[in-house]
Backbone as ProteinMPNN parsed JSONL, in Angstrom:
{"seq_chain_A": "XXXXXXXXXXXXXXXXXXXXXXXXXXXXXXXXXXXXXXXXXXXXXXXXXXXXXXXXXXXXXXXXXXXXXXXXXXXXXXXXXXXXXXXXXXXXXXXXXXXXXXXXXXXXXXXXXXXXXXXXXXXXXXXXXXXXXXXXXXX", "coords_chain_A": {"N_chain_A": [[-21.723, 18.314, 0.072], [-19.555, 16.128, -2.008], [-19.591, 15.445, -5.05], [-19.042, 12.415, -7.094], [-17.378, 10.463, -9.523], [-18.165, 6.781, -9.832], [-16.29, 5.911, -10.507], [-13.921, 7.237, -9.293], [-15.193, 7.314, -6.395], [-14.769, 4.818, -5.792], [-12.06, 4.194, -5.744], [-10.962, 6.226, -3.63], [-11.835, 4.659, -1.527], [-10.162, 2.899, -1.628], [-8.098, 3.829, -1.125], [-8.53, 5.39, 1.541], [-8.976, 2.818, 2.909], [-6.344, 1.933, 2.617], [-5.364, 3.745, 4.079], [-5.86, 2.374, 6.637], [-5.298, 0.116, 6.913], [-2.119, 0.875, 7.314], [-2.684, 2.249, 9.717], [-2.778, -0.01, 11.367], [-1.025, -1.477, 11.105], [0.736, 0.516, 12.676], [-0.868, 0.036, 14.998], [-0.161, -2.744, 15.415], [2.602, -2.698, 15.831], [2.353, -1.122, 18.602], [1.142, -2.652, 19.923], [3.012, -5.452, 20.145], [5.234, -3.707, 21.555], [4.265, -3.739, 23.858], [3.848, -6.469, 24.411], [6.724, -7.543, 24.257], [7.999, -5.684, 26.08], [9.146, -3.554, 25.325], [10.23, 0.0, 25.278], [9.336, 2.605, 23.553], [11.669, 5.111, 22.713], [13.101, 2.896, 21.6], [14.73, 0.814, 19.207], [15.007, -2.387, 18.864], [16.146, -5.131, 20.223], [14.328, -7.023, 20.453], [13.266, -9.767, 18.173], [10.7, -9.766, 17.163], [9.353, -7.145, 17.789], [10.899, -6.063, 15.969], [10.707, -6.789, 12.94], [7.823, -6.123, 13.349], [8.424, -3.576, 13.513], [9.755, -3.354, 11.001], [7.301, -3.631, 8.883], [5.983, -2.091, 8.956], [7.581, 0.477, 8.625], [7.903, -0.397, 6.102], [5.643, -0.022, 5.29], [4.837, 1.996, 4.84], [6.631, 3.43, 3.593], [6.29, 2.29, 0.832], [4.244, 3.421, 0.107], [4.831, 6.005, -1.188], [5.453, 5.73, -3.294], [2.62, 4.363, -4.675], [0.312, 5.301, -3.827], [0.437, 8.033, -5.452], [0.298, 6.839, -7.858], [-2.1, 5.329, -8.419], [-3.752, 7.283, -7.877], [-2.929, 8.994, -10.233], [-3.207, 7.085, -11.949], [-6.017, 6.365, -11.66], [-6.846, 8.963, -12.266], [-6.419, 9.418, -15.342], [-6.393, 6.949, -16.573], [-9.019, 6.326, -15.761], [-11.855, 3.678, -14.899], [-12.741, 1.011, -13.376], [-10.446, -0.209, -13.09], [-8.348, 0.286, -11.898], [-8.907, 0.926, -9.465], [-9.307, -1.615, -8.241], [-6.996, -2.984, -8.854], [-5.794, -1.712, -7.187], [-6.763, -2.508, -4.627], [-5.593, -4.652, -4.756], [-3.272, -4.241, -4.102], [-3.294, -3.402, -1.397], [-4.554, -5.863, -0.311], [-1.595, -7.112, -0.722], [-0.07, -6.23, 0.882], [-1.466, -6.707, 3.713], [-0.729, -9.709, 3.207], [1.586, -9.217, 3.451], [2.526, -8.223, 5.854], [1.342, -10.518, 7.703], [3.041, -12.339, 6.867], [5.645, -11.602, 7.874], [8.144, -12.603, 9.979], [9.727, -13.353, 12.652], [10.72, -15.924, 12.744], [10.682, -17.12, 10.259], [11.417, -14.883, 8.023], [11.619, -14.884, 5.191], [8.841, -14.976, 4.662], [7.661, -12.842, 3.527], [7.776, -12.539, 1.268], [6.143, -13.24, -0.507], [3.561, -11.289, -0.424], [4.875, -9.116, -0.741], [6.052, -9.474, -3.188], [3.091, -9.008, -4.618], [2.451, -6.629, -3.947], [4.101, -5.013, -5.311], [4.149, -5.528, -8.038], [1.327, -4.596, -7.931], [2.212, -2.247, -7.591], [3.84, -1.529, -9.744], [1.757, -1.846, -12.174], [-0.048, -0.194, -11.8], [1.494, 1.935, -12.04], [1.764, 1.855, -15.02], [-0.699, 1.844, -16.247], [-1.527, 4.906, -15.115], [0.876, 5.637, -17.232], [-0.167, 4.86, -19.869], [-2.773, 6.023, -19.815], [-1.892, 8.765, -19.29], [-0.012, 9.236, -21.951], [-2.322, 8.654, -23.588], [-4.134, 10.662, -23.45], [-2.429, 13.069, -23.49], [-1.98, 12.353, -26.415], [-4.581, 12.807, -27.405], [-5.544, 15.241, -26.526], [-4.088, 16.908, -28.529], [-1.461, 17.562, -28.213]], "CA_chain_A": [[-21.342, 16.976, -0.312], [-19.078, 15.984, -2.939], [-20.608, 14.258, -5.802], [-18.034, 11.896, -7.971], [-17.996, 9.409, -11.153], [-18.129, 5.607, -9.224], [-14.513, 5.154, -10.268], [-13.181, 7.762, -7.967], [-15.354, 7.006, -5.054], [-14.239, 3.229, -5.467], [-10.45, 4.943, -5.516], [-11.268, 7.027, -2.508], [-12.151, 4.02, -0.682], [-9.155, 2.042, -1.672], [-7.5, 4.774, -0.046], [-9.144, 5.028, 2.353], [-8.439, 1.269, 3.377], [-4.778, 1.29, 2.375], [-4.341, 4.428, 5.547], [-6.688, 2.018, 7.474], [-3.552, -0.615, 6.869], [-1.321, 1.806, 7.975], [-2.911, 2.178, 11.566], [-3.385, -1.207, 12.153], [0.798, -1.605, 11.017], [1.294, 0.97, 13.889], [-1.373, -0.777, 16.22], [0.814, -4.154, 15.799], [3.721, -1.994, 16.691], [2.74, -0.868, 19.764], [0.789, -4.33, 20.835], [4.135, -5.928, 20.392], [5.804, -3.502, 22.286], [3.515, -3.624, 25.382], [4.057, -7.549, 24.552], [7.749, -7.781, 24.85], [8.544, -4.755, 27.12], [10.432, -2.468, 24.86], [9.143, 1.244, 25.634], [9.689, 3.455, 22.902], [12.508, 4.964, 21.529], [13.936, 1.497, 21.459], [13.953, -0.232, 18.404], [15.635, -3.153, 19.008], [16.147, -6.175, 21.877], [13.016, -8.173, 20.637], [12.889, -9.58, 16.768], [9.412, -9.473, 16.798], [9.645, -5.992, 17.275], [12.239, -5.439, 14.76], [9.249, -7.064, 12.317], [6.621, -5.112, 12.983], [8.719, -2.294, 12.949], [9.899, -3.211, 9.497], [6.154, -3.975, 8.383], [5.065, -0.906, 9.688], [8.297, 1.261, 7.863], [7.554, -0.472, 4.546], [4.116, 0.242, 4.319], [4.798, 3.804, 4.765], [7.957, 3.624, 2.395], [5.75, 2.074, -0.146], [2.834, 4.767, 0.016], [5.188, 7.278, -1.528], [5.367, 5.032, -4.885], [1.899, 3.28, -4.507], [-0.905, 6.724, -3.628], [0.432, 8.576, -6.726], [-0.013, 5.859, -9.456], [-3.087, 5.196, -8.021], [-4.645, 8.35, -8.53], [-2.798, 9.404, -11.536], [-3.816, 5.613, -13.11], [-7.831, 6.679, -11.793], [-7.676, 10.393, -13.327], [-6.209, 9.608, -16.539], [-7.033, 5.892, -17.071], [-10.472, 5.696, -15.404], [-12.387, 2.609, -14.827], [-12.572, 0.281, -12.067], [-9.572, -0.775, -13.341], [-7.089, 0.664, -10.977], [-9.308, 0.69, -7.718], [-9.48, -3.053, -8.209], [-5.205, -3.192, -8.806], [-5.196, -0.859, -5.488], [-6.968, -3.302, -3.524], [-4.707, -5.975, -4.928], [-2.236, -3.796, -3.403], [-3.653, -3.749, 0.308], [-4.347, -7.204, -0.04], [-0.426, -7.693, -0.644], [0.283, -5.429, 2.283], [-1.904, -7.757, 4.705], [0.071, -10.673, 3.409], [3.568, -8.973, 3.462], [2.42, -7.994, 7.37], [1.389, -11.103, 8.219], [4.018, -13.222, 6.396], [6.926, -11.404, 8.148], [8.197, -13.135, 11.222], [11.277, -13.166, 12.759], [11.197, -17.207, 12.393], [10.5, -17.369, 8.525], [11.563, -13.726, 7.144], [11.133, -15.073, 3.894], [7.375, -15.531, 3.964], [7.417, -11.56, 3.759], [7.96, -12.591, -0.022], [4.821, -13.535, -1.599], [2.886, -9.935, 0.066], [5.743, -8.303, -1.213], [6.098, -9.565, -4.826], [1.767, -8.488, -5.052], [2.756, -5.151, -3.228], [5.259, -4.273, -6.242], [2.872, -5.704, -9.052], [0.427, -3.655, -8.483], [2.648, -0.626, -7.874], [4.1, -1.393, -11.657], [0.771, -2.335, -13.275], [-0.947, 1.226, -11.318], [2.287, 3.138, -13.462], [1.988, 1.678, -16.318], [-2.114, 2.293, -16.767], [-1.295, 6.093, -15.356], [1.432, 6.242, -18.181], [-1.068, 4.702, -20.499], [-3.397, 7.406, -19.8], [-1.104, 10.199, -19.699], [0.116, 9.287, -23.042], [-3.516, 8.606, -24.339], [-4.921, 12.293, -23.251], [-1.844, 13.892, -24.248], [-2.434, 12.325, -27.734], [-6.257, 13.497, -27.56], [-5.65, 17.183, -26.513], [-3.342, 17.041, -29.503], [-0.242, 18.158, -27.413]], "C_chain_A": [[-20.778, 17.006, -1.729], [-19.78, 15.103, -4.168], [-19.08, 14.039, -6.828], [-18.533, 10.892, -8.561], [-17.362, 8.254, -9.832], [-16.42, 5.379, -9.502], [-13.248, 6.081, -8.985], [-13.56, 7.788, -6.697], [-14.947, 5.622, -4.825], [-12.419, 3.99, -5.446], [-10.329, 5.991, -4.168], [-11.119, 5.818, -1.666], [-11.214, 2.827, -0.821], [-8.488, 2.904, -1.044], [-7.474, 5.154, 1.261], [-9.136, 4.0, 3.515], [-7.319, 1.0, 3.192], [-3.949, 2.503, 3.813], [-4.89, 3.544, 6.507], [-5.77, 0.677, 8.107], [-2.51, 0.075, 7.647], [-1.754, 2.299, 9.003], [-2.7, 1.485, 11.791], [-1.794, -1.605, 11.758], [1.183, -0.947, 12.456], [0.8, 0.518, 14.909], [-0.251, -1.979, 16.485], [1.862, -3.753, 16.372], [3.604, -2.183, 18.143], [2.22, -1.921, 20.353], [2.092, -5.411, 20.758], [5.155, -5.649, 21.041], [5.407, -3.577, 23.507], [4.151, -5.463, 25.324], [5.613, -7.811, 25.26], [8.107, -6.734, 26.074], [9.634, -3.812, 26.72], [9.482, -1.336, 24.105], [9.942, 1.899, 23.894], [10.7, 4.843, 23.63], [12.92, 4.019, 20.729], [13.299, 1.149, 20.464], [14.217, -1.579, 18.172], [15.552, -4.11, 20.366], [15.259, -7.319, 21.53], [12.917, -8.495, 18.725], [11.695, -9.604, 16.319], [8.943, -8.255, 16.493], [9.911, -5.262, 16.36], [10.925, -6.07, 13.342], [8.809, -6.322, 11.891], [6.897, -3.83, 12.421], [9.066, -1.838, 11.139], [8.662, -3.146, 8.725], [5.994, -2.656, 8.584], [6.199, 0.531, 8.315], [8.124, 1.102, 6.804], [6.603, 0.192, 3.758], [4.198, 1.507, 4.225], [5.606, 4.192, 3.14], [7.109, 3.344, 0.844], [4.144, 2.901, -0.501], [3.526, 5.554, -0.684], [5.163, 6.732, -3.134], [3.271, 5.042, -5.173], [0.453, 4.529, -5.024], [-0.411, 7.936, -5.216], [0.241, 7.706, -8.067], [-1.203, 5.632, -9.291], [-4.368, 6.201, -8.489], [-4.438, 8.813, -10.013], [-3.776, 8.345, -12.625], [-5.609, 5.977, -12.816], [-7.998, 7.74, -12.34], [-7.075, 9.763, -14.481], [-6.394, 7.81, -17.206], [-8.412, 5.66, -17.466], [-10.565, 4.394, -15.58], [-12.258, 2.15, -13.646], [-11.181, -0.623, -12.076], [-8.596, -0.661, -12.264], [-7.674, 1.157, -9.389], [-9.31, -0.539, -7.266], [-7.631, -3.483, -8.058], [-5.204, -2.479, -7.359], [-5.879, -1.419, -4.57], [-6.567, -4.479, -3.973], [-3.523, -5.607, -3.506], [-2.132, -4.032, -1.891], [-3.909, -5.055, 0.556], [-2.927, -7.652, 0.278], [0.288, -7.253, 0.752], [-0.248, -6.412, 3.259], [-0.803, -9.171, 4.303], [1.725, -10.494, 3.461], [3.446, -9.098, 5.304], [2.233, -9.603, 7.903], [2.371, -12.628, 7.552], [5.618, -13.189, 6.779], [6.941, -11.735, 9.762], [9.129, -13.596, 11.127], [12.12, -15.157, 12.653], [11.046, -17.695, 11.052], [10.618, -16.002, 7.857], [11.535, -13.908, 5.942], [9.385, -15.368, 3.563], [6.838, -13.953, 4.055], [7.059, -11.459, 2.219], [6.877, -12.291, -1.218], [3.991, -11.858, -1.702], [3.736, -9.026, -0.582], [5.9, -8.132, -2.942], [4.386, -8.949, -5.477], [1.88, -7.634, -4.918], [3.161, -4.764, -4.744], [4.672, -4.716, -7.748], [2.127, -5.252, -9.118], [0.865, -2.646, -8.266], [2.868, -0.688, -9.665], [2.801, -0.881, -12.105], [0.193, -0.548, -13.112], [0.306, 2.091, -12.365], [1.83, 2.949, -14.74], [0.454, 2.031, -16.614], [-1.804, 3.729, -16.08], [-0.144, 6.412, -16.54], [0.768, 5.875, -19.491], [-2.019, 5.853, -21.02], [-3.075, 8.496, -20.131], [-0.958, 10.463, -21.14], [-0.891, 9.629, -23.877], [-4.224, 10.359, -24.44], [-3.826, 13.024, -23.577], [-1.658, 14.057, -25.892], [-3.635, 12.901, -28.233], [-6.403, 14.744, -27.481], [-4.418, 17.457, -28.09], [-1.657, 17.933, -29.035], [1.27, 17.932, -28.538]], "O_chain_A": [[-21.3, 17.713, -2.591], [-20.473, 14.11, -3.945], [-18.298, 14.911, -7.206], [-19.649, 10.398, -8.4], [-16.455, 8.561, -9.059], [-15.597, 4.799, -8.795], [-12.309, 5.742, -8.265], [-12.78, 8.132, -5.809], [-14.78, 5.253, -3.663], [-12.036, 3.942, -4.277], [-9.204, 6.446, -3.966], [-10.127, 5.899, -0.942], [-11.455, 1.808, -0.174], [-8.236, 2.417, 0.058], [-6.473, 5.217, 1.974], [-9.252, 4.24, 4.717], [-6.961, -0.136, 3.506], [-2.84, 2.427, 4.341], [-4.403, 3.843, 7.597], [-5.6, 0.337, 9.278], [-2.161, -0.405, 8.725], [-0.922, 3.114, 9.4], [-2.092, 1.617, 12.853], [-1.442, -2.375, 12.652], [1.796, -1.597, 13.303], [1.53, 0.408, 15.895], [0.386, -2.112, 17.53], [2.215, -4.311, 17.411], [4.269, -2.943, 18.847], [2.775, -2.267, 21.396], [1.964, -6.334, 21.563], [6.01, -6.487, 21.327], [6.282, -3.474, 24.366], [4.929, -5.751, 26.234], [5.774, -8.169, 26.426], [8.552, -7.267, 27.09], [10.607, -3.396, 27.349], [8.659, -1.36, 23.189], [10.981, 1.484, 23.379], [10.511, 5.388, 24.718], [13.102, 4.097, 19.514], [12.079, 1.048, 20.329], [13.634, -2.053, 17.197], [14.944, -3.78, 21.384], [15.326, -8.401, 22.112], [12.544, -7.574, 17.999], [11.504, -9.474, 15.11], [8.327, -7.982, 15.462], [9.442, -4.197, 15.959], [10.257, -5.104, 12.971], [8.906, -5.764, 10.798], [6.339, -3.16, 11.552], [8.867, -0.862, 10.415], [8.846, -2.517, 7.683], [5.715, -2.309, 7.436], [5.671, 1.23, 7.45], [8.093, 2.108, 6.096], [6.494, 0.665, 2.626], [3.507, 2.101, 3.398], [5.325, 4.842, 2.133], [7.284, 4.083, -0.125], [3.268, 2.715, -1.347], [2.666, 6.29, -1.169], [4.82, 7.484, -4.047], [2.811, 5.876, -5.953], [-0.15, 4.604, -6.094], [-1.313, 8.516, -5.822], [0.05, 8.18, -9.187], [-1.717, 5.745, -10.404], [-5.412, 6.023, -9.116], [-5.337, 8.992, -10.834], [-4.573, 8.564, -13.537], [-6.396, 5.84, -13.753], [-9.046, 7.907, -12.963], [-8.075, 9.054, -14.597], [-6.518, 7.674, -18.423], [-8.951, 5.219, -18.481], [-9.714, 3.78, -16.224], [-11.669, 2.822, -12.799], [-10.906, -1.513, -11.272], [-8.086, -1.684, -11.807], [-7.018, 1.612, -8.452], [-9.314, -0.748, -6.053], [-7.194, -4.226, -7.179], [-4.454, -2.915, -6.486], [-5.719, -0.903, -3.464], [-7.205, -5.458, -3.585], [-3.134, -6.232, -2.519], [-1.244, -4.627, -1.281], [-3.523, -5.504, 1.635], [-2.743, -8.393, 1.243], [1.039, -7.921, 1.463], [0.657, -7.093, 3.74], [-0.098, -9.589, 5.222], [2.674, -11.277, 3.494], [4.129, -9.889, 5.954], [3.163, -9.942, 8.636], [2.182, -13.783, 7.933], [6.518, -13.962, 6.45], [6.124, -11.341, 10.595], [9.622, -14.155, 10.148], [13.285, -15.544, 12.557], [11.371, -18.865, 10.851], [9.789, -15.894, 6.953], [11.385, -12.838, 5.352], [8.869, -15.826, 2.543], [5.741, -13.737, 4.571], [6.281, -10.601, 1.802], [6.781, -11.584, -2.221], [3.829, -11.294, -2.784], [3.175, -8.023, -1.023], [5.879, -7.14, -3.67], [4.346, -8.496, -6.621], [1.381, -7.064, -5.889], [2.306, -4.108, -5.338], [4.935, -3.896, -8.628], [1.682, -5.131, -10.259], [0.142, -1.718, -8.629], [2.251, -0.087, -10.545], [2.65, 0.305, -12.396], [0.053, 0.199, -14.081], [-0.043, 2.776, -13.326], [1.531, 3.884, -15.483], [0.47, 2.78, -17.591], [-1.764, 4.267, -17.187], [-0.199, 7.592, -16.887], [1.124, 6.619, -20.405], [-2.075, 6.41, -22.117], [-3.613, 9.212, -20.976], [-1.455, 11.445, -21.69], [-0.792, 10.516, -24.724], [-4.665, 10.956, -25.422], [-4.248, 14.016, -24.171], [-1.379, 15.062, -26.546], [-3.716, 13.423, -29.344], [-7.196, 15.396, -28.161], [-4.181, 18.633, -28.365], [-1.037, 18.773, -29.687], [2.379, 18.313, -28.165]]}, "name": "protein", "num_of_chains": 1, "seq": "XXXXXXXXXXXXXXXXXXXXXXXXXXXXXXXXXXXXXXXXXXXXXXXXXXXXXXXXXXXXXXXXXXXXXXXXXXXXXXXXXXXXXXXXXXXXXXXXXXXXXXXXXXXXXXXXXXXXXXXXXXXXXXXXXXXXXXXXXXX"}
């Protein structure tokens, strides 16, 4: 068993819950495709589909920003600071997912603008850090 300082098992478990997002993006997928009747390959024919599928591509697209600031901002920040911003994050993800619909594509907005706020805020406390410990080792 691993033993860790409370800020990286609370960062584990934002992690944890942000791939747990990212099933339940691909569950909606395929319960919308059994819904309308469009088998895979197809991504197209149904805009509900076309949706999920976008919900589902974002959240991925935005993991490649999102899982490195995250950790960098918990090793070199510390605190509960940035497990608390990374479940802002999955919060914004649930409301980007359930705010996108092919009859109001703008209510994707709000989930989206929290999504990208706490990607910033997670850089800017890992470049915080970085800076701070590269000032401290005397680099």
């Amino acid at each position: 068993m691993i033993l860790a300082a409370p800020a990286v098992i609370l960062t584990a478990a934002v992690t944890l819950l942000a791939v747990l997002l990212a099933f339940w993006t691909g569950l909606r997928v395929a319960r919308v495709r059994r819904r309308v009747g469009i088998a895979p390959p197809a991504v197209s024919g149904a805009p509900e589909l076309e949706c999920a599928l976008r919900v589902q591509g974002n959240t991925v697209e935005q993991f490649v920003v999102f899982l490195p600031s995250l950790w960098l901002a918990a090793l070199y920040f510390q605190g509960w600071l940035p497990p608390l911003i990374g479940l802002v994050w999955c919060l914004g993800r649930v409301a980007y997912a359930l705010g996108y619909r092919a009859d109001n594509p703008g209510g994707r907005y709000p989930g989206f603008a929290l999504t990208a706020l706490a990607t910033v805020l997670l850089a800017i406390l890992a470049g915080i850090g970085i800076v701070n410990a590269w000032l401290v080792a005397g680099a």
